[in-house]
Amino acid sequence: MSNIPETGRTPRVQIRLVAIQVLVFSLLLTLGGRLWYLQIRNGEEYTDEAKNNHVQQVVQPAVRGTILDARGVPLADNETRLVVSASRTELMKMKDDGKAVLARLAEVLDMKPKDVADKVRLCDSETPQPCWNGSPYQPIPVTDEATTQQALQIRERAEDFPGITAEPTAVRRYPAPGGSNTAQVLGYLSPVTDEEIKKAENTRSPLLRSDQIGRSGLERTYDSELRGKAGVTRYEVDNLGRVIGEANNDEAVPGAHVVTSIDARVQGVAEYQLNAAMEEARKQHDRNTNQNYKADAGAVVVMESKTGRVVAMASNPTYDPNAWVGGISGKDYAKLTGKDSNYPLLNRAIQGQAAPGSIFKVIPTTAAVNAGYDFNGRYPCPSSYSIGGQVFKNFESQGHGSISLGKALEVSCDTVYYALAHQQWQKDGGNKPKKNPADWFYKTAHQFGLGKETGIDLPNEVTGRVPDRKWKKDFWEANKDGWCKQGKKGGTYVELLAYENCLEGMKMRAGDSVNYSIGQGDTLVTPIQMATIYAAISNGGTMYNPSVGKAVISPDGKTVQEMKPKSHGKLPMDAKTRELIDEALEGVATRGTAAWRFGGWPQDKIPMHAKTGTAEVYGKQTTSWFATYTDDYTIVMTISQGGTGSGASGPFVRNIYDELYGLDKEGNQDLGRALLPKPQKELPKIEKDGSINAPLIKPYVPAKPEDENKQQIAVGRRD
C-alpha cells in the first residue's frame, strides 16, 4: 500500500484535466477560426477556384462511313496514315511551354518551327489559321503525312519528344477509281465551327469540336449518317489542368455507308468526254468573233430515264477533293476560289445557269398544243419573221415551207415558234395586257419544273429563271434607277437598251416573248433541270426528283435504308402529245439536226431521241447544248462558249452512249465491253466485318477518235 496520501494525487489530475480541456478548446477554436476564414472571410474566392475543377472531354473520332458507287466501288473512304500529334497539356507542364520539344519535332518533320507552333496553338477571335479549335485536352494533329522513318525517330527517342505521339490514324481519302474524280458530287470536309456546334446541341446528331463535317456534295447531304458517333472519355481535372480522376467512357460508333447510283466507270467516261469536248471546241474557229471558241466551262449529266437516278455527273473545270484532307493550304484555297480560278468548286450540273437555246422547244411546243393549236397542223416556216420593223431570222435564213410542230422540232425552225409566241402575246393583250392573261408559254414552263429546284439530293442547287410578267416587274423595280442613269436615246447599243428598259422595262414586249419561245433572252436553266424534263418525256411523263444517294447501310451491313425514287409531278401534256413529241425527237436523231452525229446507230434495237441547241449570249460566244435519251438513259451536255449543239457536244455524247451500250461506230454491239447496258438494280453487299467485295476498275481508255472531219465542230450549223 502506498504511503502517499490520496488527497495529494487529486490536484495533479485536476491540473492535467484542465490542461487537456484548454488544449481541446484551443483546437476547436483554431478549427472554427479556420472554417470561418475559409467559408466566410475567403469563401467566395475558394468557391471560384473550386468551380475550375471540372470535367474535360477527350474525343476519339469515329471512322467516317464510305461513299460507294452503285456496285460498291469506294468513291470516298478512309486510309491509315501516320499522324503526329502533340499533347498540349503535357507541353504546358514544361518550363518553356514545350517550345524546345516543338522545335526538335519541326526538325524531324522537315517543317518550320513556327508552322508547328501555330498548329498547336488554340483558336480564338484574334488568332488566325492555322490553329486548333478542338479540345485542348486531346492530342492535336501536327501532320498526317509523316513517313515511317519520321514516326520511328519520334517513338525511339521518346525522351526527346515528351507529349508527342506518332500513331496510325484513319483519314479521309478520295481514291478516284478508274480516274473518276467525281469532285463536285462528293464534296469535301472541314472542321466544325462553334456556331454549328451550338446549332446542333439539341439535335439527334450533336457535334463535337473535333468533328469534321461535310461542306458540299454528298459529304454534306449525308453528313450525319456518314459521321457516326465519336467516342468520348471524360476526365475530372483541377484548375491547373491536372487529371484527378476518370468519369466515364463512351465508345466510338463508326459511320454508315452511303451507296450512290453513280457508276464509277461511266463517271470516268463522262468526265473524260466532257473534257475532250471542251478541248476540241478550243481548236475550232468561231467566225462570229474571229477567234477560237473559249469553251471555259461545261457539264454533263447521265441519268436513268425511268427513275431519275444519276449515273454520272461531271462539271468542268474541276479539282482534287484530296486537297481539303488535313486542312487546305492557303495557296490551294486561292487556286480554287480566286478571281482567275473560274470557280471549280461550282457543280455546274446543278449550279450552272444559261439560256437553253433550242432544247427548250419541247416546252413551247407543249404550250402551243395546250393553247389549242393542232400538233399536226401546218405552220409557216419562212426564213425570217418581222415585228414592227424588227426582223427575227431563222438560222442561215433558211425556210422550210409549211410544216407541223413535229417537223419544227426536227429541223429546229425558229420562225414557227416566233409566230406562235407573237400570236399568244397579242391574244393576251400585247402592250396592254388583259387583267388575267393566259400566258401559256410561261405557265407551261413552270409546269415543266423550270424556275425552281428539281429536288436533287445535293446542296446549293439553283432555280434557273422563267422571265414571266412577275419576274419582269420585279427585275425592273430592282434595276430601273441604274437603267435610267445609264440610258441614252440614240446612244450605243447598251445605252439604248438601258434607255428602253428605263421607260418600259416592266412590260412584256413582243420581242421578249419571241426570244423566249426559242430558249433565248432572259431564260435560264440548269443541265439537271433539262435532264429531268427529257427523262420524263422518255419514261411516259413522270418528273422524278433527280437523286444520287441510293441507300444507307449500317457498318455491319445488317440495316439497309433504301431511298426510293420520288416524283414531283407529271409533264403538262396528255399521252398523245407526249407520243408525238417523242416521235419528233426520234426524227431529230435520224433525219434532223442531230442525225449527222448518229450515223450507224442501231435505231431498231436502241431507239435514240435528241434535241440540239445553241444559245446566243450577249458579249460571249454561243453556248452548246445537246439533250438526248433512250429507254434506259438520258444524257444532257452543255459547254459555255463552246459553239454549236450538235457540233461541240454531239460527238462526245455519242461516245458516252457507245461506252454504255458497247457499240462501235457502225452500230455493232459487244455486250462484253458494254459498261452498263441496263441500269444497276442490286445494292452491293457489305459483310459483317464491314468489308466490301468491290470490283476493280481499270482507267478509261477511249476508243480511236472518229474521222477528223466528223469530229470537228460545224461552224455553219447552230443546232
XYZ file of C-alpha atoms in Angstrom:
719
model
C 0.000 0.000 0.000
C 1.349 3.384 -0.980
C 2.242 5.780 1.742
C 1.272 8.821 -0.426
C -1.874 10.362 0.827
C -4.921 10.200 -1.628
C -5.503 13.869 -1.243
C -2.059 14.629 -2.743
C -2.872 12.929 -6.100
C -6.050 14.898 -6.814
C -4.545 18.338 -7.605
C -2.217 16.872 -10.279
C -5.078 15.056 -12.024
C -7.200 18.121 -11.985
C -4.369 20.177 -13.433
C -3.953 17.653 -16.276
C -7.686 17.635 -16.999
C -7.753 21.399 -17.107
C -4.760 21.419 -19.487
C -6.441 18.903 -21.798
C -9.640 20.906 -21.740
C -7.731 24.057 -22.611
C -5.930 22.220 -25.436
C -9.145 20.802 -26.857
C -10.838 24.164 -26.583
C -7.886 25.811 -28.326
C -8.009 23.272 -31.163
C -11.720 23.737 -31.586
C -11.253 27.467 -31.529
C -8.494 27.201 -34.161
C -10.599 24.938 -36.405
C -13.578 27.194 -36.011
C -11.497 30.193 -36.884
C -10.082 28.418 -39.911
C -13.564 27.401 -41.061
C -14.738 30.990 -40.628
C -11.730 32.136 -42.649
C -12.356 29.642 -45.465
C -16.128 29.857 -45.626
C -16.835 33.442 -44.616
C -13.711 35.577 -44.960
C -12.411 33.981 -48.253
C -15.416 31.812 -49.129
C -16.127 33.461 -52.454
C -12.503 33.115 -53.596
C -12.355 29.397 -52.848
C -15.776 28.813 -54.370
C -14.492 30.329 -57.621
C -11.405 28.115 -57.531
C -13.496 25.016 -56.891
C -15.541 25.804 -59.960
C -12.399 25.382 -62.014
C -12.251 21.726 -61.014
C -14.394 20.269 -63.767
C -14.771 17.531 -66.352
C -12.864 17.671 -69.626
C -13.541 15.507 -72.674
C -11.043 13.644 -74.807
C -12.572 12.623 -78.109
C -11.807 9.539 -80.197
C -13.226 10.424 -83.641
C -15.473 7.849 -85.250
C -14.345 6.311 -88.527
C -16.351 8.080 -91.228
C -18.514 5.887 -93.444
C -17.602 5.269 -97.062
C -19.384 6.644 -100.114
C -19.806 3.849 -102.648
C -20.780 3.710 -106.284
C -23.719 1.547 -107.359
C -21.564 -1.616 -107.465
C -19.732 -0.993 -104.190
C -16.621 0.742 -105.519
C -15.411 3.317 -102.941
C -15.660 6.906 -104.157
C -14.750 8.284 -100.718
C -13.240 6.151 -97.989
C -10.553 6.244 -95.321
C -6.905 5.332 -95.321
C -4.473 4.781 -92.496
C -1.817 7.452 -92.249
C 0.900 8.136 -89.712
C -0.428 11.099 -87.772
C 1.922 13.009 -85.496
C 0.094 14.727 -82.635
C 1.058 16.880 -79.666
C -0.476 16.851 -76.179
C -0.876 20.490 -75.246
C -1.493 19.512 -71.631
C 1.938 17.844 -71.425
C 3.676 20.691 -73.239
C 2.234 23.286 -70.853
C 3.829 21.439 -67.887
C 7.298 22.238 -69.240
C 9.196 25.363 -68.203
C 9.317 26.703 -71.760
C 5.761 25.527 -72.591
C 7.230 22.863 -74.868
C 8.987 25.213 -77.293
C 12.172 23.117 -77.336
C 10.206 19.918 -77.978
C 8.260 21.505 -80.834
C 11.494 22.830 -82.351
C 13.005 19.332 -82.311
C 9.763 17.966 -83.785
C 9.865 20.515 -86.606
C 13.385 19.398 -87.481
C 12.339 15.750 -87.703
C 9.252 16.548 -89.796
C 11.117 18.929 -92.126
C 8.792 21.743 -91.104
C 9.401 25.283 -89.937
C 9.249 25.662 -86.116
C 6.689 28.455 -86.481
C 4.408 26.243 -88.574
C 4.478 23.525 -85.914
C 3.880 26.020 -83.100
C 0.954 27.542 -84.998
C -0.627 24.115 -85.423
C -0.861 23.508 -81.668
C -1.955 26.982 -80.560
C -5.596 27.377 -79.623
C -8.020 29.277 -81.832
C -9.757 32.389 -80.586
C -11.198 35.532 -82.133
C -7.742 37.082 -82.527
C -5.788 34.015 -83.677
C -5.677 33.423 -87.428
C -5.483 29.999 -89.027
C -3.726 27.668 -88.663
C -4.731 26.964 -85.075
C -6.554 24.251 -83.143
C -10.267 24.747 -82.481
C -10.825 21.422 -80.731
C -10.444 20.457 -77.097
C -7.026 21.366 -75.616
C -7.160 18.099 -73.650
C -6.954 15.830 -76.679
C -3.966 15.263 -78.970
C -3.603 17.977 -81.591
C -2.613 16.736 -85.072
C 0.546 18.341 -86.423
C 0.735 16.384 -89.688
C -0.995 13.392 -91.263
C 1.791 12.885 -93.804
C 4.579 11.583 -91.582
C 6.897 8.995 -93.101
C 7.654 5.702 -91.402
C 11.193 6.909 -90.720
C 9.952 10.096 -89.072
C 7.498 8.164 -86.906
C 10.236 5.758 -85.811
C 12.515 8.624 -84.808
C 9.819 10.119 -82.625
C 8.942 6.827 -80.962
C 12.516 5.603 -80.467
C 13.587 8.943 -78.957
C 10.574 9.284 -76.665
C 12.680 11.079 -74.041
C 13.324 13.891 -76.557
C 9.654 14.154 -77.507
C 7.538 14.092 -74.348
C 3.876 14.712 -75.165
C 4.386 13.802 -78.840
C 2.790 10.718 -80.419
C 3.068 9.140 -83.842
C 0.176 6.767 -84.438
C -1.617 5.202 -87.414
C -4.941 7.046 -87.855
C -7.825 6.824 -90.331
C -8.144 9.931 -92.533
C -10.464 10.729 -95.466
C -9.452 9.690 -98.954
C -10.945 10.264 -102.401
C -9.411 7.462 -104.488
C -10.864 8.430 -107.933
C -11.381 4.813 -109.095
C -10.646 4.388 -112.773
C -9.875 8.100 -112.967
C -13.403 9.139 -111.958
C -12.795 12.281 -109.913
C -16.449 12.968 -109.014
C -15.281 16.011 -107.022
C -18.332 18.289 -107.116
C -20.698 15.373 -106.411
C -18.707 14.079 -103.426
C -17.808 17.425 -101.849
C -15.229 17.747 -99.072
C -14.776 18.036 -95.292
C -13.569 20.786 -92.988
C -13.556 21.390 -89.195
C -16.804 22.230 -87.447
C -17.409 25.802 -86.253
C -18.640 27.000 -82.844
C -21.857 28.219 -84.444
C -22.545 24.784 -85.913
C -21.851 23.099 -82.571
C -24.357 25.351 -80.839
C -26.968 24.844 -83.538
C -26.695 21.043 -83.271
C -26.743 20.892 -79.446
C -30.296 19.566 -79.095
C -30.466 17.511 -82.277
C -30.155 13.754 -82.789
C -26.637 14.281 -84.104
C -24.781 16.754 -81.837
C -21.373 17.983 -82.946
C -18.062 17.902 -81.094
C -15.177 20.327 -81.529
C -13.062 17.592 -83.066
C -15.606 16.790 -85.788
C -15.014 17.217 -89.486
C -18.251 17.827 -91.361
C -19.297 17.837 -94.991
C -19.142 21.217 -96.680
C -20.601 20.352 -100.083
C -21.851 17.478 -102.173
C -22.797 14.120 -100.701
C -20.437 14.686 -97.774
C -22.785 17.477 -96.691
C -26.150 15.941 -97.617
C -25.463 12.689 -95.767
C -23.114 14.092 -93.136
C -24.993 12.836 -90.077
C -25.181 9.292 -91.488
C -21.532 9.230 -92.564
C -20.095 10.845 -89.442
C -21.131 8.217 -86.918
C -20.694 8.924 -83.225
C -17.359 9.884 -81.713
C -16.089 8.143 -78.591
C -15.708 10.362 -75.531
C -13.614 9.813 -72.417
C -14.410 12.285 -69.632
C -11.665 13.256 -67.157
C -12.004 15.184 -63.930
C -9.332 17.880 -63.877
C -8.377 20.605 -61.421
C -7.933 24.264 -62.177
C -4.319 23.633 -63.211
C -5.368 21.109 -65.804
C -4.163 18.093 -63.820
C -6.219 14.916 -64.212
C -7.646 13.854 -60.827
C -9.950 11.061 -61.999
C -11.866 9.455 -64.893
C -15.629 9.982 -65.036
C -16.899 7.646 -67.768
C -16.216 6.435 -71.278
C -18.440 6.214 -74.403
C -17.095 4.064 -77.231
C -16.984 5.390 -80.800
C -19.565 4.153 -83.317
C -18.396 4.172 -86.978
C -20.445 5.960 -89.626
C -22.774 4.252 -92.062
C -22.027 3.592 -95.727
C -23.827 5.645 -98.399
C -24.436 3.767 -101.645
C -24.943 6.020 -104.662
C -26.406 5.498 -108.127
C -23.110 6.710 -109.618
C -21.242 4.133 -111.693
C -17.544 4.932 -111.353
C -16.805 3.564 -114.832
C -19.473 5.724 -116.509
C -18.395 8.677 -114.361
C -14.856 8.319 -115.682
C -16.137 8.224 -119.258
C -18.372 11.270 -118.730
C -15.538 13.315 -117.216
C -13.160 12.335 -119.997
C -15.641 13.052 -122.816
C -16.674 16.417 -121.353
C -13.054 17.489 -121.100
C -12.348 16.175 -124.604
C -15.326 18.095 -125.989
C -14.057 21.329 -124.450
C -10.513 20.766 -125.693
C -11.801 20.063 -129.203
C -14.000 23.174 -129.119
C -10.977 25.328 -128.300
C -9.378 24.155 -131.553
C -12.319 25.373 -133.641
C -12.697 28.826 -135.144
C -15.700 30.979 -134.295
C -16.465 33.038 -137.370
C -18.668 35.417 -135.357
C -15.820 36.576 -133.089
C -12.965 35.673 -135.445
C -11.196 33.683 -132.742
C -11.302 30.143 -131.413
C -14.042 29.094 -129.027
C -13.084 29.596 -125.380
C -15.056 26.619 -124.032
C -14.435 27.864 -120.496
C -16.880 25.645 -118.588
C -19.188 22.701 -119.096
C -21.280 19.961 -117.537
C -22.788 16.607 -118.420
C -25.476 14.552 -116.689
C -26.159 10.847 -117.299
C -29.484 9.853 -115.726
C -31.658 6.743 -115.557
C -34.710 7.720 -117.602
C -37.181 5.652 -115.564
C -36.057 6.625 -112.047
C -34.225 9.973 -112.150
C -31.158 8.388 -110.560
C -27.889 9.983 -111.601
C -25.408 7.537 -113.124
C -22.750 10.174 -113.799
C -22.422 13.903 -113.257
C -19.377 15.846 -114.374
C -18.511 19.527 -114.119
C -15.550 21.289 -115.689
C -13.293 22.923 -114.528
C -12.821 20.511 -111.660
C -10.456 19.957 -108.720
C -8.964 17.266 -106.481
C -11.061 16.869 -103.289
C -7.998 15.406 -101.540
C -6.675 18.982 -101.345
C -9.027 19.508 -98.382
C -7.845 16.467 -96.406
C -5.923 17.507 -93.299
C -6.712 21.178 -93.892
C -6.315 23.028 -97.178
C -3.325 25.306 -97.661
C -3.778 28.995 -98.378
C -2.174 28.534 -101.786
C -4.554 25.729 -102.791
C -7.559 27.636 -101.454
C -6.673 30.635 -103.610
C -6.439 28.374 -106.652
C -9.962 27.106 -106.023
C -11.639 30.408 -105.162
C -9.570 33.212 -106.697
C -10.780 35.538 -109.428
C -8.808 33.665 -112.089
C -9.804 30.183 -110.912
C -13.069 30.004 -112.904
C -14.509 28.557 -109.696
C -14.008 24.791 -109.961
C -15.877 24.254 -106.675
C -19.124 25.017 -108.528
C -21.102 21.992 -109.638
C -22.229 23.372 -112.976
C -24.637 20.480 -113.486
C -26.859 21.919 -110.731
C -25.435 25.443 -110.306
C -24.566 26.470 -113.865
C -27.309 28.611 -115.419
C -27.569 29.506 -119.093
C -30.125 30.135 -121.804
C -31.088 26.700 -123.204
C -31.454 27.523 -126.873
C -33.476 25.092 -128.963
C -33.517 22.199 -126.470
C -36.153 24.419 -124.795
C -38.535 23.988 -127.750
C -40.296 20.945 -126.294
C -41.855 23.427 -123.827
C -43.356 25.969 -126.298
C -44.463 23.007 -128.436
C -46.446 21.679 -125.460
C -47.675 25.182 -124.630
C -48.970 25.653 -128.180
C -50.913 22.373 -128.037
C -52.339 23.274 -124.623
C -53.342 26.675 -126.028
C -55.377 24.941 -128.745
C -53.004 24.591 -131.697
C -53.059 21.307 -133.627
C -49.760 19.431 -133.331
C -50.107 18.153 -136.883
C -51.427 21.436 -138.290
C -49.481 23.381 -140.892
C -47.381 26.327 -139.720
C -45.291 28.611 -141.948
C -41.504 28.281 -141.538
C -40.183 31.270 -143.507
C -36.586 32.438 -143.412
C -37.477 35.360 -141.132
C -40.270 36.884 -139.071
C -40.840 40.637 -138.679
C -42.388 42.528 -135.783
C -42.731 46.297 -136.151
C -39.711 46.611 -138.367
C -37.556 44.280 -136.286
C -36.517 41.139 -138.166
C -36.066 37.803 -136.360
C -34.283 35.361 -138.624
C -34.342 31.632 -138.948
C -30.820 30.314 -138.733
C -28.982 30.795 -142.023
C -32.199 32.485 -143.256
C -33.401 29.008 -144.246
C -37.114 28.357 -144.835
C -38.931 25.021 -144.832
C -42.386 25.923 -146.125
C -45.445 24.964 -144.080
C -44.651 22.272 -141.541
C -46.109 20.563 -138.460
C -44.937 21.222 -134.915
C -43.167 17.867 -135.022
C -41.232 18.901 -138.121
C -40.474 22.257 -136.488
C -38.790 20.352 -133.660
C -36.972 18.099 -136.109
C -35.454 20.886 -138.213
C -35.451 23.355 -135.292
C -37.409 26.035 -137.133
C -37.286 29.247 -135.112
C -39.843 31.198 -137.132
C -42.653 28.739 -136.326
C -42.161 29.468 -132.636
C -41.709 33.201 -133.233
C -45.157 33.348 -134.841
C -46.870 31.219 -132.190
C -45.393 33.248 -129.338
C -46.311 36.540 -131.054
C -49.881 35.404 -131.615
C -50.264 34.396 -127.969
C -48.756 37.690 -126.849
C -51.347 39.531 -128.945
C -54.206 37.385 -127.560
C -53.042 38.291 -124.038
C -53.406 41.993 -124.881
C -49.988 42.858 -126.256
C -48.566 46.043 -124.744
C -51.846 46.493 -122.846
C -52.244 43.071 -121.277
C -55.540 41.676 -120.077
C -56.244 41.547 -116.374
C -55.583 37.800 -116.266
C -53.551 36.909 -119.381
C -53.312 33.204 -120.214
C -49.516 33.347 -120.679
C -49.480 29.776 -121.975
C -45.793 29.763 -122.880
C -44.700 30.960 -119.439
C -47.195 28.947 -117.415
C -46.181 25.771 -119.211
C -42.506 26.347 -118.408
C -43.364 26.489 -114.707
C -45.392 23.287 -115.100
C -42.284 21.644 -116.573
C -40.493 22.486 -113.314
C -38.415 25.403 -114.527
C -37.789 28.346 -112.238
C -37.463 26.111 -109.175
C -35.229 23.375 -107.795
C -35.573 19.818 -109.052
C -35.100 18.430 -105.537
C -31.835 16.618 -106.178
C -30.113 15.394 -103.001
C -27.135 17.713 -103.435
C -26.818 21.078 -101.671
C -26.950 24.551 -103.215
C -28.969 23.731 -106.318
C -30.063 26.893 -108.153
C -33.505 27.546 -109.624
C -32.845 28.999 -113.047
C -35.310 31.602 -114.315
C -38.580 31.855 -116.211
C -38.813 35.540 -117.304
C -42.576 35.867 -116.920
C -44.529 39.048 -116.148
C -43.878 38.913 -112.411
C -40.151 38.484 -112.969
C -40.151 41.378 -115.470
C -41.814 43.678 -112.954
C -39.566 42.666 -110.041
C -36.437 42.944 -112.199
C -37.436 46.404 -113.447
C -38.064 47.698 -109.938
C -34.665 46.431 -108.821
C -32.757 47.929 -111.780
C -34.708 50.934 -113.050
C -32.562 53.524 -111.263
C -29.399 52.170 -112.851
C -31.009 51.894 -116.280
C -32.330 55.442 -116.143
C -28.904 56.730 -115.157
C -27.068 54.785 -117.876
C -29.664 55.038 -120.665
C -29.261 57.382 -123.599
C -31.548 57.828 -126.580
C -29.597 57.324 -129.783
C -26.524 56.115 -127.869
C -24.630 52.859 -128.096
C -26.478 49.546 -128.111
C -26.031 49.180 -124.346
C -27.097 52.786 -123.692
C -30.122 52.451 -125.949
C -31.113 49.178 -124.290
C -30.827 50.800 -120.856
C -32.914 53.747 -122.077
C -35.694 51.436 -123.301
C -35.570 49.371 -120.111
C -35.831 52.532 -118.026
C -39.076 53.502 -119.804
C -40.680 50.107 -120.446
C -38.630 47.510 -118.635
C -41.660 46.357 -116.657
C -43.617 45.458 -119.814
C -43.731 42.097 -121.516
C -42.880 43.208 -125.047
C -43.376 41.270 -128.258
C -39.631 40.833 -128.681
C -39.364 39.340 -125.189
C -41.953 36.665 -125.980
C -40.427 35.913 -129.377
C -36.923 35.427 -127.971
C -38.273 33.398 -125.074
C -40.035 30.979 -127.428
C -36.712 29.581 -128.669
C -34.937 29.492 -125.290
C -33.190 32.837 -125.618
C -33.489 36.183 -123.863
C -33.613 36.142 -120.061
C -34.442 32.445 -119.733
C -32.024 30.445 -117.577
C -31.953 26.689 -116.975
C -29.550 24.187 -115.455
C -28.397 20.895 -117.009
C -30.121 18.888 -114.248
C -33.440 20.632 -114.985
C -33.250 19.782 -118.686
C -32.160 16.205 -117.947
C -35.196 15.842 -115.677
C -37.511 17.109 -118.419
C -36.107 14.884 -121.174
C -36.099 11.839 -118.876
C -39.785 12.498 -118.187
C -40.547 12.600 -121.917
C -38.754 9.253 -122.186
C -40.477 7.489 -119.288
C -44.054 8.451 -120.091
C -44.326 11.805 -118.337
C -43.166 11.391 -114.718
C -40.818 14.092 -113.455
C -38.615 12.422 -110.852
C -36.560 14.236 -108.275
C -33.014 13.542 -109.504
C -31.129 11.530 -106.892
C -27.578 10.401 -106.229
C -27.985 8.648 -102.884
C -29.436 5.171 -103.297
C -29.163 3.574 -99.836
C -27.669 3.998 -96.366
C -26.228 0.768 -94.969
C -25.033 0.221 -91.402
C -21.311 -0.532 -90.838
C -22.044 -4.245 -90.329
C -24.347 -4.433 -93.348
C -27.370 -5.519 -91.292
C -29.520 -2.402 -91.657
C -30.364 -1.103 -95.126
C -32.332 2.102 -95.684
C -33.046 2.371 -99.395
C -34.049 5.692 -100.951
C -36.827 5.052 -103.452
C -37.285 7.359 -106.480
C -39.650 10.257 -105.753
C -41.722 12.252 -108.226
C -42.560 15.955 -108.131
C -45.231 15.830 -110.797
C -46.256 14.944 -114.325
C -45.458 16.707 -117.574
C -48.277 19.113 -118.557
C -49.240 17.125 -121.645
C -51.553 14.254 -122.480
C -50.280 10.867 -123.640
C -50.935 11.642 -127.319
C -48.895 14.861 -127.229
C -46.042 13.063 -125.465
C -46.030 10.361 -128.130
C -45.938 12.938 -130.921
C -43.072 14.862 -129.277
C -41.265 11.555 -128.706
C -41.595 10.737 -132.415
C -40.351 14.191 -133.391
C -37.284 13.859 -131.151
C -36.567 10.495 -132.724
C -36.714 12.279 -136.055
C -34.128 14.795 -134.813
C -31.718 11.873 -134.245
C -32.498 10.087 -137.521
C -33.297 12.861 -140.014
C -32.927 16.224 -138.306
C -30.223 18.412 -136.804
C -28.606 15.599 -134.753
C -28.715 12.902 -137.446
C -25.147 13.523 -138.598
C -23.956 12.585 -135.096
C -25.804 9.265 -135.002
C -24.725 7.700 -138.250
C -24.768 3.895 -137.912
C -26.744 3.994 -134.676
C -28.851 0.797 -134.197
C -32.179 2.665 -134.067
C -34.200 -0.535 -134.364
C -32.624 -2.011 -131.205
C -31.925 1.108 -129.109
C -34.212 3.970 -130.219
C -32.365 7.281 -129.884
C -34.066 10.654 -129.366
C -32.312 14.008 -129.372
C -32.611 17.767 -129.477
C -29.827 20.151 -130.341
C -29.478 23.697 -129.113
C -27.205 26.693 -129.375
C -27.865 29.706 -127.199
C -26.651 33.180 -128.066
C -25.337 35.211 -125.137
C -24.646 38.931 -125.407
C -20.917 39.645 -125.115
C -19.993 35.949 -125.229
C -19.695 33.104 -127.680
C -22.575 30.688 -128.104
C -23.464 28.019 -125.541
C -23.641 24.449 -126.845
C -26.493 22.166 -125.672
C -27.235 18.562 -126.571
C -30.173 16.712 -124.960
C -30.760 13.034 -125.690
C -32.494 9.929 -124.355
C -33.069 6.235 -124.910
C -35.460 3.968 -122.990
C -32.725 3.496 -120.365
C -30.732 6.718 -120.137
C -30.966 10.473 -120.571
C -27.795 12.460 -121.304
C -27.534 16.254 -121.415
C -24.265 18.065 -122.131
C -23.587 21.782 -122.243
C -20.432 23.802 -122.968
C -20.202 27.508 -122.214
C -18.729 29.429 -125.171
C -18.334 26.102 -126.929
C -20.076 26.599 -130.258
C -22.996 24.654 -131.710
C -25.076 21.963 -130.068
C -24.546 19.078 -132.433
C -21.082 20.289 -133.378
C -19.425 20.763 -129.981
C -21.311 18.391 -127.694
C -22.835 15.916 -130.128
C -19.941 13.544 -130.890
C -18.909 13.294 -127.257
C -22.408 12.485 -126.031
C -22.438 9.774 -128.706
C -19.164 8.439 -127.286
C -20.728 8.109 -123.823
C -23.642 6.128 -125.261
C -21.236 3.887 -127.178
C -19.439 3.003 -123.949
C -22.695 2.429 -122.057
C -24.084 0.028 -124.664
C -20.828 -1.408 -126.015
C -21.288 -0.043 -129.554
C -18.795 0.681 -132.294
C -19.307 3.474 -134.844
C -21.073 1.100 -137.213
C -23.647 0.276 -134.548
C -22.392 -3.219 -133.743
C -22.920 -4.122 -130.100
C -20.467 -6.052 -127.934
C -22.085 -6.649 -124.543
C -18.740 -7.892 -123.263
C -17.353 -4.369 -123.357
C -20.628 -2.563 -122.563
C -20.247 -0.684 -119.287
C -23.898 -0.560 -118.282
C -26.373 -1.706 -120.964
C -29.095 -1.694 -118.284
C -29.211 0.366 -115.064
C -27.780 -1.247 -111.926
C -30.551 -2.532 -109.657
C -28.907 -4.626 -106.931
C -27.175 -2.997 -103.979
C -23.608 -4.017 -103.101
C -23.228 -6.465 -100.210
C -21.417 -5.349 -97.080
C -20.095 -8.087 -94.804
C -20.448 -8.191 -91.008
C -16.863 -7.043 -90.599
C -17.559 -4.044 -92.829
C -15.642 -5.371 -95.839
C -16.984 -4.860 -99.363
C -16.185 -7.103 -102.278
C -15.927 -4.261 -104.794
C -14.969 -4.916 -108.417
C -11.711 -3.467 -109.687
C -11.932 -0.651 -112.227
C -9.359 -0.034 -114.913
C -8.630 3.523 -116.076
C -10.792 4.528 -119.007
C -9.062 4.220 -122.375
C -11.164 5.837 -125.130
C -11.692 4.201 -128.459
C -9.913 5.559 -131.502
C -11.404 9.000 -132.372
C -13.835 9.397 -135.213
C -12.741 10.613 -138.576
C -11.390 14.138 -138.107
C -13.952 15.661 -140.442
C -16.788 14.180 -138.383
C -15.255 15.233 -135.079
C -14.964 18.890 -135.958
C -17.470 21.491 -134.893
C -19.793 22.567 -137.676
C -19.473 26.323 -137.549
C -22.233 26.710 -140.128
C -24.903 24.918 -138.051
C -26.398 26.368 -134.925
C -28.329 23.315 -133.749
